[in-house]
Amino acid sequence: MNFYILTLFPEMVRQALSASIIGRAEENGFLHIDAVNIRDYTKDKHQKVDDYPYGGGAGMVMQAQPIYDAYHALTEKIGRRPRTVYLTPQGHTFTQDLAKEMSLEEDLIFLCGHYEGVDERALEEIVTDYVSIGDYVLTGGELAAMVMVDAVSRMVPGVLTNEASGSMESFEGNLLEYPQYTRPFVWNGKEAPKVLLSGNHQKIEAWRREQSILRTKRYRPDLLKKADLTIREKAVYGVNDKKGV
Ligand code: SAM
């Protein structure tokens, strides 16, 4: 899968995405990540890419021309116009479901805004999806793009060495994942749950399922309302279909 990130800070993106699992997946050819410097496309002799907002007000606005030209050069190179995400606090909130959906794309373009944002006319020309990573305002779209690239990449076959770990995690079936333990068995006076060492897979699965439900009930009751629970589980854990939890 190919990710193209239109940004004023390509080094920031390249550095962060070249480490760990994502970096290894790129080395192994499962992903390709390209950070395109919008500034390379400015026609301004001082390399300017922003200007004062029409109508006044604080801050600067990224101009349409360098963004559109960077996008145009990129789509010419790709040979088509892929799904293009503008990272913005005004977009739909990013979710695991959207990460999964986007992992089916061959190419994805991300546009990172900065300062007060981007001239609306550039957005109208190129953007297919407006996505926010949460209800707060960042200084730029780079961190948000990196969050999305990371979450989408994990869903691409081959990126995670253990294929199962991408499909049994938090948000699967609207439940949070059960707690995890590793050696030593006793740490700081606390034992790991004995059932996990029992070798009895049925019991381990039942324990994990119960923990997932209890955890979701405690931390994300909003999710539990949408979770895939049996009638028995709903009765045992006090989940009411009409009023929620
Ligand atoms: N003036 C804009 C507004 O009030 O909607 C906010 C601009 S913000 C300071 C600069 C850039 O950061 C945005 O153009 C966007 O690309 C990015 N950004 C900020 N918060 C974000 C969020 N929650 N999710 C995704 N991108 C965000």
CSV table of C-alpha atoms and ligand atoms in Angstrom, one decimal:
chain,number,residue,atom,x,y,z
A,1,MET,CA,0.0,0.0,0.0
A,2,ASN,CA,1.2,3.5,-0.8
A,3,PHE,CA,0.9,6.5,1.4
A,4,TYR,CA,1.6,10.0,0.1
A,5,ILE,CA,1.8,12.8,2.6
A,6,LEU,CA,1.6,16.4,1.4
A,7,THR,CA,3.3,18.5,4.1
A,8,LEU,CA,5.4,21.5,4.9
A,9,PHE,CA,7.5,19.3,7.3
A,10,PRO,CA,8.4,16.2,5.3
A,11,GLU,CA,11.4,15.4,7.6
A,12,MET,CA,9.1,15.2,10.6
A,13,VAL,CA,6.9,12.6,8.9
A,14,ARG,CA,9.8,10.6,7.4
A,15,GLN,CA,11.7,10.3,10.6
A,16,ALA,CA,8.7,9.1,12.7
A,17,LEU,CA,7.4,6.6,10.2
A,18,SER,CA,10.8,5.0,9.5
A,19,ALA,CA,11.1,3.4,12.9
A,20,SER,CA,9.8,0.2,14.4
A,21,ILE,CA,7.0,-1.9,12.8
A,22,ILE,CA,6.1,0.6,10.1
A,23,GLY,CA,9.7,1.1,9.1
A,24,ARG,CA,10.3,-2.6,8.9
A,25,ALA,CA,7.2,-3.1,6.8
A,26,GLU,CA,8.4,-0.5,4.4
A,27,GLU,CA,11.8,-2.1,4.2
A,28,ASN,CA,10.1,-5.4,3.5
A,29,GLY,CA,8.0,-3.9,0.7
A,30,PHE,CA,4.6,-4.1,2.3
A,31,LEU,CA,4.3,-0.3,2.5
A,32,HIS,CA,5.6,2.7,0.6
A,33,ILE,CA,5.6,6.1,2.4
A,34,ASP,CA,6.3,9.3,0.5
A,35,ALA,CA,6.4,12.7,2.1
A,36,VAL,CA,6.0,15.5,-0.5
A,37,ASN,CA,7.2,18.9,0.4
A,38,ILE,CA,4.5,21.4,-0.5
A,39,ARG,CA,7.1,24.2,-0.4
A,40,ASP,CA,8.8,22.7,-3.5
A,41,TYR,CA,5.8,23.8,-5.5
A,42,THR,CA,5.5,27.4,-4.6
A,43,LYS,CA,5.9,29.9,-7.4
A,44,ASP,CA,6.8,32.7,-4.9
A,45,LYS,CA,10.3,33.9,-5.2
A,46,HIS,CA,10.7,33.9,-1.4
A,47,GLN,CA,9.4,30.3,-1.2
A,48,LYS,CA,6.3,31.6,0.7
A,49,VAL,CA,3.4,29.2,1.0
A,50,ASP,CA,1.0,31.1,3.2
A,51,ASP,CA,-0.7,34.5,3.4
A,52,TYR,CA,-3.0,36.6,5.6
A,53,PRO,CA,-6.6,35.5,5.8
A,54,TYR,CA,-9.1,37.5,3.7
A,55,GLY,CA,-11.4,39.3,6.1
A,56,GLY,CA,-8.7,39.6,8.8
A,57,GLY,CA,-8.2,37.7,11.9
A,58,ALA,CA,-5.3,35.9,13.5
A,59,GLY,CA,-2.7,33.7,11.8
A,60,MET,CA,-1.9,32.7,8.3
A,61,VAL,CA,-3.6,30.5,5.7
A,62,MET,CA,-1.9,28.0,3.4
A,63,GLN,CA,-2.3,29.1,-0.2
A,64,ALA,CA,-4.1,27.0,-2.7
A,65,GLN,CA,-1.6,27.1,-5.5
A,66,PRO,CA,1.4,25.2,-4.0
A,67,ILE,CA,-0.9,22.5,-2.5
A,68,TYR,CA,-2.8,22.1,-5.8
A,69,ASP,CA,0.4,21.9,-7.8
A,70,ALA,CA,2.0,19.4,-5.4
A,71,TYR,CA,-1.2,17.3,-5.6
A,72,HIS,CA,-1.3,17.5,-9.4
A,73,ALA,CA,2.3,16.4,-9.8
A,74,LEU,CA,1.7,13.5,-7.4
A,75,THR,CA,-1.5,12.3,-9.1
A,76,GLU,CA,0.3,12.5,-12.5
A,77,LYS,CA,3.0,10.3,-11.1
A,78,ILE,CA,0.5,7.8,-9.6
A,79,GLY,CA,-1.6,7.9,-12.8
A,80,ARG,CA,-4.9,8.5,-11.1
A,81,ARG,CA,-6.6,10.5,-8.3
A,82,PRO,CA,-6.7,8.3,-5.2
A,83,ARG,CA,-8.7,8.9,-2.1
A,84,THR,CA,-7.3,12.2,-0.5
A,85,VAL,CA,-7.7,12.9,3.2
A,86,TYR,CA,-7.5,16.4,4.7
A,87,LEU,CA,-6.6,16.1,8.3
A,88,THR,CA,-8.8,18.6,10.1
A,89,PRO,CA,-10.4,19.0,13.5
A,90,GLN,CA,-13.6,19.7,11.6
A,91,GLY,CA,-13.7,16.2,10.0
A,92,HIS,CA,-15.3,12.9,11.0
A,93,THR,CA,-13.5,11.3,13.9
A,94,PHE,CA,-11.1,8.6,12.9
A,95,THR,CA,-12.0,5.1,14.0
A,96,GLN,CA,-10.7,1.6,13.8
A,97,ASP,CA,-13.5,0.8,11.2
A,98,LEU,CA,-12.2,3.7,9.0
A,99,ALA,CA,-8.6,2.4,9.4
A,100,LYS,CA,-9.8,-1.0,8.2
A,101,GLU,CA,-11.8,0.5,5.3
A,102,MET,CA,-8.8,2.6,4.2
A,103,SER,CA,-6.4,-0.3,4.4
A,104,LEU,CA,-8.2,-1.8,1.3
A,105,GLU,CA,-7.1,1.2,-0.8
A,106,GLU,CA,-4.0,0.8,-3.0
A,107,ASP,CA,-3.0,4.5,-2.6
A,108,LEU,CA,-3.9,7.2,-0.1
A,109,ILE,CA,-3.0,10.8,-0.1
A,110,PHE,CA,-2.9,12.9,3.1
A,111,LEU,CA,-2.9,16.7,3.2
A,112,CYS,CA,-1.5,18.2,6.4
A,113,GLY,CA,-2.6,21.8,7.1
A,114,HIS,CA,-0.7,24.2,9.3
A,115,TYR,CA,-1.2,27.7,10.8
A,116,GLU,CA,-4.9,28.6,10.6
A,117,GLY,CA,-5.6,26.0,7.9
A,118,VAL,CA,-5.8,25.8,4.1
A,119,ASP,CA,-7.5,28.0,1.5
A,120,GLU,CA,-10.9,26.3,1.1
A,121,ARG,CA,-10.7,26.3,-2.7
A,122,ALA,CA,-7.7,23.9,-2.7
A,123,LEU,CA,-9.7,21.6,-0.4
A,124,GLU,CA,-12.7,21.7,-2.7
A,125,GLU,CA,-10.5,20.6,-5.7
A,126,ILE,CA,-8.7,17.7,-4.2
A,127,VAL,CA,-10.2,16.3,-0.9
A,128,THR,CA,-12.4,13.3,-0.7
A,129,ASP,CA,-12.4,12.7,3.1
A,130,TYR,CA,-12.2,15.2,6.0
A,131,VAL,CA,-10.9,13.3,9.0
A,132,SER,CA,-10.1,14.5,12.6
A,133,ILE,CA,-8.2,12.4,15.1
A,134,GLY,CA,-10.1,13.9,18.0
A,135,ASP,CA,-11.9,16.9,19.4
A,136,TYR,CA,-8.9,19.1,20.1
A,137,VAL,CA,-6.8,21.4,17.9
A,138,LEU,CA,-3.2,20.5,16.9
A,139,THR,CA,-0.7,22.9,15.4
A,140,GLY,CA,-0.5,20.9,12.2
A,141,GLY,CA,-1.8,17.9,10.4
A,142,GLU,CA,1.5,15.9,10.5
A,143,LEU,CA,0.9,14.1,13.8
A,144,ALA,CA,-2.7,13.3,12.7
A,145,ALA,CA,-1.5,11.9,9.4
A,146,MET,CA,1.1,9.8,11.2
A,147,VAL,CA,-1.6,8.5,13.5
A,148,MET,CA,-3.7,7.5,10.5
A,149,VAL,CA,-0.8,6.0,8.6
A,150,ASP,CA,0.2,3.9,11.6
A,151,ALA,CA,-3.4,2.6,12.3
A,152,VAL,CA,-4.1,1.9,8.6
A,153,SER,CA,-0.8,0.2,8.0
A,154,ARG,CA,-1.4,-2.3,10.8
A,155,MET,CA,-4.4,-3.6,8.9
A,156,VAL,CA,-2.4,-4.2,5.7
A,157,PRO,CA,-1.6,-7.9,5.3
A,158,GLY,CA,2.1,-8.6,6.1
A,159,VAL,CA,2.7,-5.5,8.2
A,160,LEU,CA,2.2,-7.3,11.5
A,161,THR,CA,4.2,-10.4,11.8
A,162,ASN,CA,1.5,-12.1,13.9
A,163,GLU,CA,-1.5,-11.8,11.6
A,164,ALA,CA,-3.9,-12.6,14.4
A,165,SER,CA,-2.9,-9.6,16.5
A,166,GLY,CA,-4.5,-7.1,14.1
A,167,SER,CA,-7.9,-8.9,14.2
A,168,MET,CA,-8.4,-9.6,17.9
A,169,GLU,CA,-7.7,-6.2,19.4
A,170,SER,CA,-9.6,-3.4,21.0
A,171,PHE,CA,-12.7,-2.3,19.1
A,172,GLU,CA,-13.2,-5.7,17.4
A,173,GLY,CA,-16.9,-6.3,18.0
A,174,ASN,CA,-17.0,-3.0,19.9
A,175,LEU,CA,-15.1,-4.5,22.9
A,176,LEU,CA,-11.8,-3.5,24.4
A,177,GLU,CA,-9.1,-6.0,24.6
A,178,TYR,CA,-8.6,-8.1,27.8
A,179,PRO,CA,-5.6,-7.4,30.0
A,180,GLN,CA,-2.2,-8.9,29.0
A,181,TYR,CA,0.5,-10.5,31.2
A,182,THR,CA,4.0,-11.9,30.6
A,183,ARG,CA,6.8,-13.3,32.7
A,184,PRO,CA,7.6,-13.3,35.6
A,185,PHE,CA,4.6,-15.0,37.1
A,186,VAL,CA,4.9,-13.0,40.3
A,187,TRP,CA,6.0,-9.3,40.0
A,188,ASN,CA,6.0,-6.8,42.7
A,189,GLY,CA,4.0,-9.3,44.9
A,190,LYS,CA,1.3,-9.6,42.3
A,191,GLU,CA,0.6,-12.9,40.5
A,192,ALA,CA,-0.6,-13.1,36.9
A,193,PRO,CA,-4.0,-14.7,36.6
A,194,LYS,CA,-3.5,-18.5,37.1
A,195,VAL,CA,-6.0,-19.4,34.3
A,196,LEU,CA,-3.6,-18.0,31.7
A,197,LEU,CA,-1.0,-20.7,32.7
A,198,SER,CA,-3.6,-23.5,32.8
A,199,GLY,CA,-3.1,-24.6,29.2
A,200,ASN,CA,-6.9,-24.9,29.0
A,201,HIS,CA,-7.7,-22.8,25.9
A,202,GLN,CA,-11.5,-22.9,26.5
A,203,LYS,CA,-11.1,-21.5,30.0
A,204,ILE,CA,-8.5,-18.9,28.8
A,205,GLU,CA,-10.9,-17.7,26.0
A,206,ALA,CA,-13.8,-17.5,28.5
A,207,TRP,CA,-11.7,-15.5,31.0
A,208,ARG,CA,-10.5,-13.2,28.2
A,209,ARG,CA,-14.1,-12.6,26.9
A,210,GLU,CA,-15.3,-11.8,30.4
A,211,GLN,CA,-12.4,-9.4,31.0
A,212,SER,CA,-13.1,-7.7,27.7
A,213,ILE,CA,-16.7,-7.2,28.6
A,214,LEU,CA,-15.9,-5.9,32.2
A,215,ARG,CA,-13.2,-3.6,30.9
A,216,THR,CA,-15.5,-2.1,28.2
A,217,LYS,CA,-18.3,-1.7,30.7
A,218,ARG,CA,-15.9,0.1,33.0
A,219,TYR,CA,-14.0,2.3,30.6
A,220,ARG,CA,-16.2,2.6,27.5
A,221,PRO,CA,-19.9,2.0,28.4
A,222,ASP,CA,-20.8,3.8,25.2
A,223,LEU,CA,-19.1,1.0,23.2
A,224,LEU,CA,-20.6,-1.8,25.2
A,225,LYS,CA,-24.1,-0.6,24.0
A,226,LYS,CA,-23.1,-1.5,20.5
A,227,ALA,CA,-21.1,-4.7,21.3
A,228,ASP,CA,-22.0,-8.1,20.0
A,229,LEU,CA,-23.1,-9.8,23.2
A,230,THR,CA,-25.2,-13.0,23.7
A,231,ILE,CA,-28.5,-12.8,25.6
A,232,ARG,CA,-26.8,-14.5,28.5
A,233,GLU,CA,-23.9,-12.1,28.5
A,234,LYS,CA,-26.3,-9.1,28.5
A,235,ALA,CA,-28.1,-10.6,31.5
A,236,VAL,CA,-24.9,-11.5,33.4
A,237,TYR,CA,-23.2,-8.1,32.8
A,238,GLY,CA,-26.3,-6.0,33.2
A,239,VAL,CA,-26.4,-4.7,29.6
A,240,ASN,CA,-29.8,-3.3,28.8
A,241,ASP,CA,-30.6,-3.0,25.1
A,242,LYS,CA,-33.0,-0.1,25.5
A,243,LYS,CA,-31.1,2.1,28.0
A,244,GLY,CA,-27.6,0.8,27.3
A,245,VAL,CA,-25.5,-0.2,30.3
B,1,SAM,N1,-8.3,27.0,12.3
B,1,SAM,C1,-8.6,25.6,12.2
B,1,SAM,C2,-9.9,25.3,12.8
B,1,SAM,O1,-10.3,26.0,13.8
B,1,SAM,O2,-10.6,24.4,12.4
B,1,SAM,C3,-7.5,24.8,12.9
B,1,SAM,C4,-6.2,24.8,12.2
B,1,SAM,S1,-5.0,23.9,13.1
B,1,SAM,C5,-4.2,25.1,14.1
B,1,SAM,C6,-3.8,23.6,11.8
B,1,SAM,C7,-3.9,22.3,11.1
B,1,SAM,O3,-3.7,21.2,12.1
B,1,SAM,C8,-5.2,22.0,10.4
B,1,SAM,O4,-5.2,22.6,9.2
B,1,SAM,C9,-5.2,20.5,10.4
B,1,SAM,O5,-4.5,20.0,9.2
B,1,SAM,C10,-4.4,20.1,11.6
B,1,SAM,N2,-5.2,19.6,12.8
B,1,SAM,C11,-5.5,20.3,13.9
B,1,SAM,N3,-6.2,19.6,14.7
B,1,SAM,C12,-6.5,18.4,14.1
B,1,SAM,C13,-7.2,17.3,14.5
B,1,SAM,N4,-7.9,17.2,15.7
B,1,SAM,N5,-7.3,16.2,13.6
B,1,SAM,C14,-6.6,16.3,12.4
B,1,SAM,N6,-5.9,17.4,12.0
B,1,SAM,C15,-5.8,18.4,12.9
